[in-house]
Short mmCIF file of C-alpha atoms in Angstrom, two decimals:
data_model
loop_
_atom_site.label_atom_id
_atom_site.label_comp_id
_atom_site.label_asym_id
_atom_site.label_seq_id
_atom_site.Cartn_x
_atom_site.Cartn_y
_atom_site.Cartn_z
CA UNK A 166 115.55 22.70 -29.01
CA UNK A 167 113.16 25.34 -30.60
CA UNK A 168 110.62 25.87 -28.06
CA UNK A 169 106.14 26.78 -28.57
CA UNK A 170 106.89 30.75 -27.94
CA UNK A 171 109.86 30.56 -31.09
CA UNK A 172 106.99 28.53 -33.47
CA UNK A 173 104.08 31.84 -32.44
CA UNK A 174 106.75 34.49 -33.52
CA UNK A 175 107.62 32.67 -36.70
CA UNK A 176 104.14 31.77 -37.64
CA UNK A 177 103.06 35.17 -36.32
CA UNK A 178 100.73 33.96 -33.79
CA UNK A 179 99.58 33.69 -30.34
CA UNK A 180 100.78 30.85 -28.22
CA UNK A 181 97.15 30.26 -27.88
CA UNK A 182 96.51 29.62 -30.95
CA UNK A 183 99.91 27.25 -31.73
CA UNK A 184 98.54 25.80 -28.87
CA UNK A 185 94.47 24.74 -30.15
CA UNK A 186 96.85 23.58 -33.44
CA UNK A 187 99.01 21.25 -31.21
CA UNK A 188 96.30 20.28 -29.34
CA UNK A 189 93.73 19.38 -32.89
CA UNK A 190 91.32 22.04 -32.25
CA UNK A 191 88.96 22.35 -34.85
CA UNK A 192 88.33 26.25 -33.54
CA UNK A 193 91.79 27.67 -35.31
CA UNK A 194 91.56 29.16 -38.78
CA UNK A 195 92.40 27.18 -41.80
CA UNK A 196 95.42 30.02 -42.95
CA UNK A 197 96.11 30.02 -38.94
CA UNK A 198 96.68 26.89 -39.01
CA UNK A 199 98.76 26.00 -42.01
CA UNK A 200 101.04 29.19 -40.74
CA UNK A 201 101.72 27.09 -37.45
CA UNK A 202 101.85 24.20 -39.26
CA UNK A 203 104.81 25.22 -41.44
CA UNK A 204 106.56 27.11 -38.50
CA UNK A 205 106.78 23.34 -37.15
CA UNK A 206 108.03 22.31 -40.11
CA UNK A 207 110.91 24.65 -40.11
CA UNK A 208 112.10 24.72 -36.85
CA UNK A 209 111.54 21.06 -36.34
CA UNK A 210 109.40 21.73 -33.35
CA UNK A 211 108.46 18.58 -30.87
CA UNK A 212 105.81 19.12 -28.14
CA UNK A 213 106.53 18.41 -24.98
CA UNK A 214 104.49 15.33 -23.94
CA UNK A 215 105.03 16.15 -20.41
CA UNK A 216 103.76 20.20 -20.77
CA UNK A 217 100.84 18.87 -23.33
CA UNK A 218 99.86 16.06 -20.45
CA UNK A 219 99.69 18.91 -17.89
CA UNK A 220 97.89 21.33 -19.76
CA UNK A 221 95.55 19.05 -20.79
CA UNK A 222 95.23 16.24 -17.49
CA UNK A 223 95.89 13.57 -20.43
CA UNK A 224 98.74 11.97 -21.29
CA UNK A 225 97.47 10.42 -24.32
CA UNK A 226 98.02 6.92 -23.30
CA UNK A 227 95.79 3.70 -22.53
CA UNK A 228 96.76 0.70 -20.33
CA UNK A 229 95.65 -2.62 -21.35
CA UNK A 230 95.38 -5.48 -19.80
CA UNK A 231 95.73 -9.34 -21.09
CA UNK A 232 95.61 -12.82 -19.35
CA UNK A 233 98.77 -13.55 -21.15
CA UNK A 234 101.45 -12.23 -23.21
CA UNK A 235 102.72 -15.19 -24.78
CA UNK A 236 99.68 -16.87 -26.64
CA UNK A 237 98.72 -15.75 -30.21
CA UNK A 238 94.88 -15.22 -29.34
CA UNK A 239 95.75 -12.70 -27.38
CA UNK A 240 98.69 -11.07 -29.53
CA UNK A 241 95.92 -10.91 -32.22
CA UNK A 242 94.14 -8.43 -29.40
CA UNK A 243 96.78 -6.06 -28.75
CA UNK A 244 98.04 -5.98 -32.05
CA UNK A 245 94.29 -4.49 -32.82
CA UNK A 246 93.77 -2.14 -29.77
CA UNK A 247 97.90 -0.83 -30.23
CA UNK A 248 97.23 -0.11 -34.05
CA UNK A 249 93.70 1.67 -33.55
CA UNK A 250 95.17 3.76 -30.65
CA UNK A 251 98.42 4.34 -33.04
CA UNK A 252 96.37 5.24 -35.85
CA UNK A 253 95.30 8.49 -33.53
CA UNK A 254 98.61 9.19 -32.02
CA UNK A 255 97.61 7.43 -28.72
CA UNK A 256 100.61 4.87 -26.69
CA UNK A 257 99.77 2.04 -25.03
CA UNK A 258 101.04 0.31 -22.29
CA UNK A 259 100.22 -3.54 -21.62
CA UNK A 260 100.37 -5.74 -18.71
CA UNK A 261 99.03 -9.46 -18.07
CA UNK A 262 96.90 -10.62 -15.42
CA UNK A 263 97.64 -14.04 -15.54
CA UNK A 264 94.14 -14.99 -14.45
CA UNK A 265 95.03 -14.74 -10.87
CA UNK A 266 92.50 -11.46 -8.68
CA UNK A 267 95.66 -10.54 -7.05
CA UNK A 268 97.72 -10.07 -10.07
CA UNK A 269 95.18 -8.44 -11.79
CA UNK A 270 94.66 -6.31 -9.02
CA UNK A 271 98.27 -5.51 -8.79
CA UNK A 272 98.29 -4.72 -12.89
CA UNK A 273 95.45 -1.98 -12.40
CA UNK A 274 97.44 -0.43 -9.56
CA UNK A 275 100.29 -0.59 -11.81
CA UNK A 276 98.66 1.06 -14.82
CA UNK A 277 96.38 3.85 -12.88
CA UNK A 278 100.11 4.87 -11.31
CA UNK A 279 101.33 5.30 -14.81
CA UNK A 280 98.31 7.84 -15.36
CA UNK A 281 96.73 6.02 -18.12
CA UNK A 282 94.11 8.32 -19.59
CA UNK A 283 91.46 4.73 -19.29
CA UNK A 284 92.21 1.19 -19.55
CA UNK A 285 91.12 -2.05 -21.42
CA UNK A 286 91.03 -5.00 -20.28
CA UNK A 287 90.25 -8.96 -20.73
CA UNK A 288 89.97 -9.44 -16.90
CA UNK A 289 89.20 -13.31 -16.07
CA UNK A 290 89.03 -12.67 -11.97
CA UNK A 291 88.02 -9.20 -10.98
CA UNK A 292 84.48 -9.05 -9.53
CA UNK A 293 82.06 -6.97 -11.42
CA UNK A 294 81.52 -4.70 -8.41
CA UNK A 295 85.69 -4.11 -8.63
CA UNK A 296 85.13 -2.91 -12.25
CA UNK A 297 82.12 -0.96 -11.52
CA UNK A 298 83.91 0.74 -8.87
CA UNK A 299 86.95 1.37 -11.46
CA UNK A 300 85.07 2.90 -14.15
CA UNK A 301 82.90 5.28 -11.30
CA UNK A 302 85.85 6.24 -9.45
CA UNK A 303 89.17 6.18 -11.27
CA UNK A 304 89.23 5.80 -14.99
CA UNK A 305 86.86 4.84 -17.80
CA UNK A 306 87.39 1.48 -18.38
CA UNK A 307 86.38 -0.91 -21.78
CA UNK A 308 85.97 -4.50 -21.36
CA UNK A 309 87.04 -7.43 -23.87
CA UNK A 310 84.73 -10.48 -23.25
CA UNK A 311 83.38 -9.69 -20.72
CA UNK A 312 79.43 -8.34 -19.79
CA UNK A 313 78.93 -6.72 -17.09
CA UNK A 314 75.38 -4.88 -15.47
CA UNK A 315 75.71 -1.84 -15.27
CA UNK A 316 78.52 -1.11 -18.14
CA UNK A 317 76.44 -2.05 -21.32
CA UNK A 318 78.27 0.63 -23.71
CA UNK A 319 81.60 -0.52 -22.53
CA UNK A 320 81.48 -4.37 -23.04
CA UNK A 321 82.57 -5.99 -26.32
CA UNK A 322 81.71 -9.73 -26.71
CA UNK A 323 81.37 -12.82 -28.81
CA UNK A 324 78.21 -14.48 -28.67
CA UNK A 325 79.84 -18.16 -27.17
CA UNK A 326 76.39 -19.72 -26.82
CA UNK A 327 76.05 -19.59 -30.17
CA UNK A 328 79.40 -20.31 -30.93
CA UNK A 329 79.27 -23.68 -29.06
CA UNK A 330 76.08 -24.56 -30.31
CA UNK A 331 77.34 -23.87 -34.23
CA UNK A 332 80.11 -26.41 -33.45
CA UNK A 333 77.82 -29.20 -32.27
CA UNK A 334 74.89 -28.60 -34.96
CA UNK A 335 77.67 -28.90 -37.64
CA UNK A 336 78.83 -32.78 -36.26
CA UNK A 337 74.75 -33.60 -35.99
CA UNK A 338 74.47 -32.52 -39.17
CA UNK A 339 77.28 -34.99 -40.59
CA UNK A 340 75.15 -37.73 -39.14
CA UNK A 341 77.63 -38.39 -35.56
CA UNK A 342 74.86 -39.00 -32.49
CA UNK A 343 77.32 -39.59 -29.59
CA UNK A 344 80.02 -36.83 -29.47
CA UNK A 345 82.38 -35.96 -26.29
CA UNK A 346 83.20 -32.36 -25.29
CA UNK A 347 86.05 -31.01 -23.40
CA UNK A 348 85.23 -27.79 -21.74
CA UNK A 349 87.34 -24.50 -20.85
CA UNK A 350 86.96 -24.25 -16.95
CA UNK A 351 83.86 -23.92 -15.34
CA UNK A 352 84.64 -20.52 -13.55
CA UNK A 353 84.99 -18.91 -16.87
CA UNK A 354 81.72 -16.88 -18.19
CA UNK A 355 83.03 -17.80 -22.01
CA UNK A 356 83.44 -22.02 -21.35
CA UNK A 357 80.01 -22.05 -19.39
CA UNK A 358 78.36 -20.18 -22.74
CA UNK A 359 79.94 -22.80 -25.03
CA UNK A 360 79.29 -25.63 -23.30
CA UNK A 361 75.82 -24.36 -22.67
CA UNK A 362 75.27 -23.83 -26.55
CA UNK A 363 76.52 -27.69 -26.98
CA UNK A 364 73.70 -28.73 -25.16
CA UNK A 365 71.15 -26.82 -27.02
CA UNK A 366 71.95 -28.55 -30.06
CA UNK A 367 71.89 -31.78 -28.55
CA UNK A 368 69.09 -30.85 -27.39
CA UNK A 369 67.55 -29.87 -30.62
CA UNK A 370 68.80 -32.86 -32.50
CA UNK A 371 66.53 -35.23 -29.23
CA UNK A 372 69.70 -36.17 -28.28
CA UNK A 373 69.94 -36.84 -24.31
CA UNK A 374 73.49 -35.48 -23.38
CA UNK A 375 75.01 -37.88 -21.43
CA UNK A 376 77.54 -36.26 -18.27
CA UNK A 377 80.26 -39.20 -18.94
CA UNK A 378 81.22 -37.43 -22.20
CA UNK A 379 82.11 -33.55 -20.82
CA UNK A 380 85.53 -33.00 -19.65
CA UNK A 381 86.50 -29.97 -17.57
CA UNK A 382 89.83 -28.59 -19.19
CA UNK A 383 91.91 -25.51 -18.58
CA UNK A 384 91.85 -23.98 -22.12
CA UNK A 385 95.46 -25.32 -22.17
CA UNK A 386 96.93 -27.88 -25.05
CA UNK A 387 97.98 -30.28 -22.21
CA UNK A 388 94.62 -30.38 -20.94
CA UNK A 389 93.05 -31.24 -24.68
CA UNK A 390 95.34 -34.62 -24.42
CA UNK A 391 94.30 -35.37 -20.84
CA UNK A 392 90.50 -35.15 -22.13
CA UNK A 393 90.43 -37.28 -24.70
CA UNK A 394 92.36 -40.19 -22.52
CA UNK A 395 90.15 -39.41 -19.88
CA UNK A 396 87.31 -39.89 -22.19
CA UNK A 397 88.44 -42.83 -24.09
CA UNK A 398 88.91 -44.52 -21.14
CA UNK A 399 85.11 -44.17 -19.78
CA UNK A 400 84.83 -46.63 -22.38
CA UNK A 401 81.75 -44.90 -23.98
CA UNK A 402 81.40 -44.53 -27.62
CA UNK A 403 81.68 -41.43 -29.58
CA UNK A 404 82.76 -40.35 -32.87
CA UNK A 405 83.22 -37.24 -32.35
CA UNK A 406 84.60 -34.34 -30.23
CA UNK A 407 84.32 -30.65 -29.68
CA UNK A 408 86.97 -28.76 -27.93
CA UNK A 409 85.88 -25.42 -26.36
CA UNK A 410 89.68 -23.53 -27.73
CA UNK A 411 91.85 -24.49 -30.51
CA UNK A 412 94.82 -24.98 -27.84
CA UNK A 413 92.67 -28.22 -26.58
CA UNK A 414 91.73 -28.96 -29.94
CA UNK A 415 95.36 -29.47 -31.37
CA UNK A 416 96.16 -31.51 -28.11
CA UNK A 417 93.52 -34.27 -28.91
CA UNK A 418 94.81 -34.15 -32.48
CA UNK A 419 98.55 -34.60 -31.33
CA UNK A 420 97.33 -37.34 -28.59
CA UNK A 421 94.87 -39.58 -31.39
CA UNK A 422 97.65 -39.68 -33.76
CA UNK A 423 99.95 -40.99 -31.21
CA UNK A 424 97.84 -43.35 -30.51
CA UNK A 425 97.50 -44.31 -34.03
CA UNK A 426 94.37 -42.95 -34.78
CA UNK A 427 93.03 -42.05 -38.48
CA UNK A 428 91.82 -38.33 -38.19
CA UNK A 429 89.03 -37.49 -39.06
CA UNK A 430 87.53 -41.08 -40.15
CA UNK A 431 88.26 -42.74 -36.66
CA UNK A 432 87.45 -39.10 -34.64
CA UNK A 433 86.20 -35.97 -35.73
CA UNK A 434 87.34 -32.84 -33.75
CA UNK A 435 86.10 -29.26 -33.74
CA UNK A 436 87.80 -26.37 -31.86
CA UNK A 437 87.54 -22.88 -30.83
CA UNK A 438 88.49 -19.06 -31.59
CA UNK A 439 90.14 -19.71 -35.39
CA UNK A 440 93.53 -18.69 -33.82
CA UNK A 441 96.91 -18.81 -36.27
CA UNK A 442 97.43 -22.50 -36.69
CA UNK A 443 94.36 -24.52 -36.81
CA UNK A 444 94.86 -24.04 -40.78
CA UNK A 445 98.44 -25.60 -39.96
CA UNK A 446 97.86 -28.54 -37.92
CA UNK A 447 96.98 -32.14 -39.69
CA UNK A 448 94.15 -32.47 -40.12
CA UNK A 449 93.54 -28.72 -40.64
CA UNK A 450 91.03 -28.02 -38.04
CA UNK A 451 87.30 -27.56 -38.58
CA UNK A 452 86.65 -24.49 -35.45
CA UNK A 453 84.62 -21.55 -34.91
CA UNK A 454 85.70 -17.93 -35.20
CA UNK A 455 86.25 -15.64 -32.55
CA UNK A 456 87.23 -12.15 -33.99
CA UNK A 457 89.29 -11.01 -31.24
CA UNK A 458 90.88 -8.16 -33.63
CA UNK A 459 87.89 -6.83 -34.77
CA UNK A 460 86.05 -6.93 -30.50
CA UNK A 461 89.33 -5.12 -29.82
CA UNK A 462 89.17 -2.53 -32.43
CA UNK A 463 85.70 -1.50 -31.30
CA UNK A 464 87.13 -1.52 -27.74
CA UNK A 465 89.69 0.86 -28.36
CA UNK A 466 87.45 3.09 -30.71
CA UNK A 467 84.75 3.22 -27.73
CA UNK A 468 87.41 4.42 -25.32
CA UNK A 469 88.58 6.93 -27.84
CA UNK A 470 85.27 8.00 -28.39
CA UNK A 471 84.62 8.37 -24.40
CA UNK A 472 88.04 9.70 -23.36
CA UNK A 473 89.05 11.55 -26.21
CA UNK A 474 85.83 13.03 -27.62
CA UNK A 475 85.70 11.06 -30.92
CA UNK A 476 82.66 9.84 -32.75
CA UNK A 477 83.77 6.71 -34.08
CA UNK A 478 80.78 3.91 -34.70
CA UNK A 479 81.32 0.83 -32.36
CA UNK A 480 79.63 -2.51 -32.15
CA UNK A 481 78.77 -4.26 -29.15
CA UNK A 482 78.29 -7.67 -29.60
CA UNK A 483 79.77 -10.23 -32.42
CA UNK A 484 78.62 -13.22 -34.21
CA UNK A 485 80.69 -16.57 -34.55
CA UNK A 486 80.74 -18.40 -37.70
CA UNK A 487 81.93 -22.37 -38.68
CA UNK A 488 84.87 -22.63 -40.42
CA UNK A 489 84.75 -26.29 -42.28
CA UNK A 490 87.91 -27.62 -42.67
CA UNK A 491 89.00 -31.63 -43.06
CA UNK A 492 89.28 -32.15 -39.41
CA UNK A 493 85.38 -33.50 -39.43
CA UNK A 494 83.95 -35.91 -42.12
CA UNK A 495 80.66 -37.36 -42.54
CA UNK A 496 80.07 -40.28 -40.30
#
């Protein structure tokens, strides 16, 4: 393999400055530069990622971690942070959490011993004095959905009050008065936001909002099912129901049809996030969007901005929107 000191003598340089070309130094000479460049070229040079990582204490790499691997809201956020890292010759390496503090825990260990230049990360459990510590003490760190005090340039978020409260002005204003909501769970910052914005428009609208009709769910499709039994058989009326995810949305749908209902005349439903297929279950479903892609991009761009000295423009905070489809009909 052609080695660094074969590319100076045929470019006719100093390792130095084959070096500040490797390394995308703006300092080195256009002509320089193009010299090394086509030295490369010929010999077919490849840098030593190892030597590079050494001489530089980086090894151009970012851990991220994700609740889960195997749901599509997520795969929408690493496919965003992998292909803005990509785009600037950065790896990364992913690992789940799976909500649990120890796992998570574990995961960090895991991706600090792979010397991970920083990390991001959708953490549901760790304490915000853990990631404080983190960011102080090991690595810089970027957070996905998450606010924390202290770390206001390194949190990217959807606004969920709003978001919850966009799905419950948008039943009022098709004329339904009593409608049922099944939460995320209650130890989740995101599910407390949306359920919160619910009750603002109810609020809004005079409506009193009545306990009977909020059921605690786990984000999961299984637990969309469960809450609309569980609410049906309260034996309250309501015409209308908003799920806080579009998991728990498609399980309602899936559990009213089975038990023959007409969707949406008999029960309008609203869900969560805009993931893949609430455009591909029937009825397509009426939700809110969470762009996950676009919160991750700016993620990634902040931590190359912070680690790696770029100057790319991030935005903090996003702003849900309704998407109407012909899961909710005027009642």
């Amino acid at each position: 393999m052609p080695t660094i000191y074969e590319v100076a003598e045929k470019a006719g340089v100093s390792l130095s400055t084959v070096s500040r070309v490797l390394n995308g130094k703006a300092s080195v000479n256009k002509a320089l530069k193009e010299r090394v460049d086509q030295a490369i070229k010929e010999l077919n040079y490849r840098p030593n990622s190892v030597a590079r990582s050494l001489a530089n204490s980086r090894t151009d790499s970012v851990g991220l971690l994700v609740p889960e691997l195997n749901v599509p809201f997520y795969g929408d956020l690493m496919q965003a942070v992998e292909s803005t890292l990509r785009a600037h010759d950065k790896h990364v390496i992913m690992t789940a959490g799976r909500n649990c503090l120890e796992t998570e825990k574990d995961a960090v260990d895991f991706l600090i011993s792979r010397n991970c230049d920083a990390l991001i990360m959708y953490s549901e459990s760790l304490t915000d004095d853990y990631l404080l510590n983190l960011n102080q003490t090991k690595l810089p760190i970027s957070l996905v959905n998450r606010n924390v005090d202290g770390l206001p340039e390194a949190c990217f978020t959807l606004d969920n009050e709003k978001g919850g409260y966009l799905a419950t002005r948008h039943l009022l204003e098709l004329g339904h008065k009593n409608i049922a909501y099944i939460s995320g769970p209650n130890n989740k910052v995101d599910a407390c936001l949306r359920l919160k914005g619910h009750k603002r428009a109810l609020i809004e609208a005079g409506i009193v909002g009545n306990p009977q009709l909020i059921f605690n769910g786990d984000y999961s499709e299984e637990d969309g099912a469960i809450g609309l039994l569980e609410l049906m058989a309260r034996d309250l009326p309501f015409s209308a129901l908003v799920c806080a995810n579009d998991w728990m949305a498609s399980g309602a749908i899936s559990c009213a049809r089975e038990l023959g209902m007409s969707l949406p005349q008999d029960l309008s439903i609203v869900g969560f996030d805009d993931i893949v297929f609430a455009h591909h279950v029937f009825p397509r479903l009426t939700t809110v969007s969470n762009p996950v892609a676009d919160i991750a991009e700016m993620s990634a761009r902040y931590i190359l901005n912070k680690v790696y000295g770029q100057t790319n423009i991030v935005q903090q905070c996003f702003e849900p929107s309704l998407v109407v489809r012909e899961s909710t009909i005027n009642f």
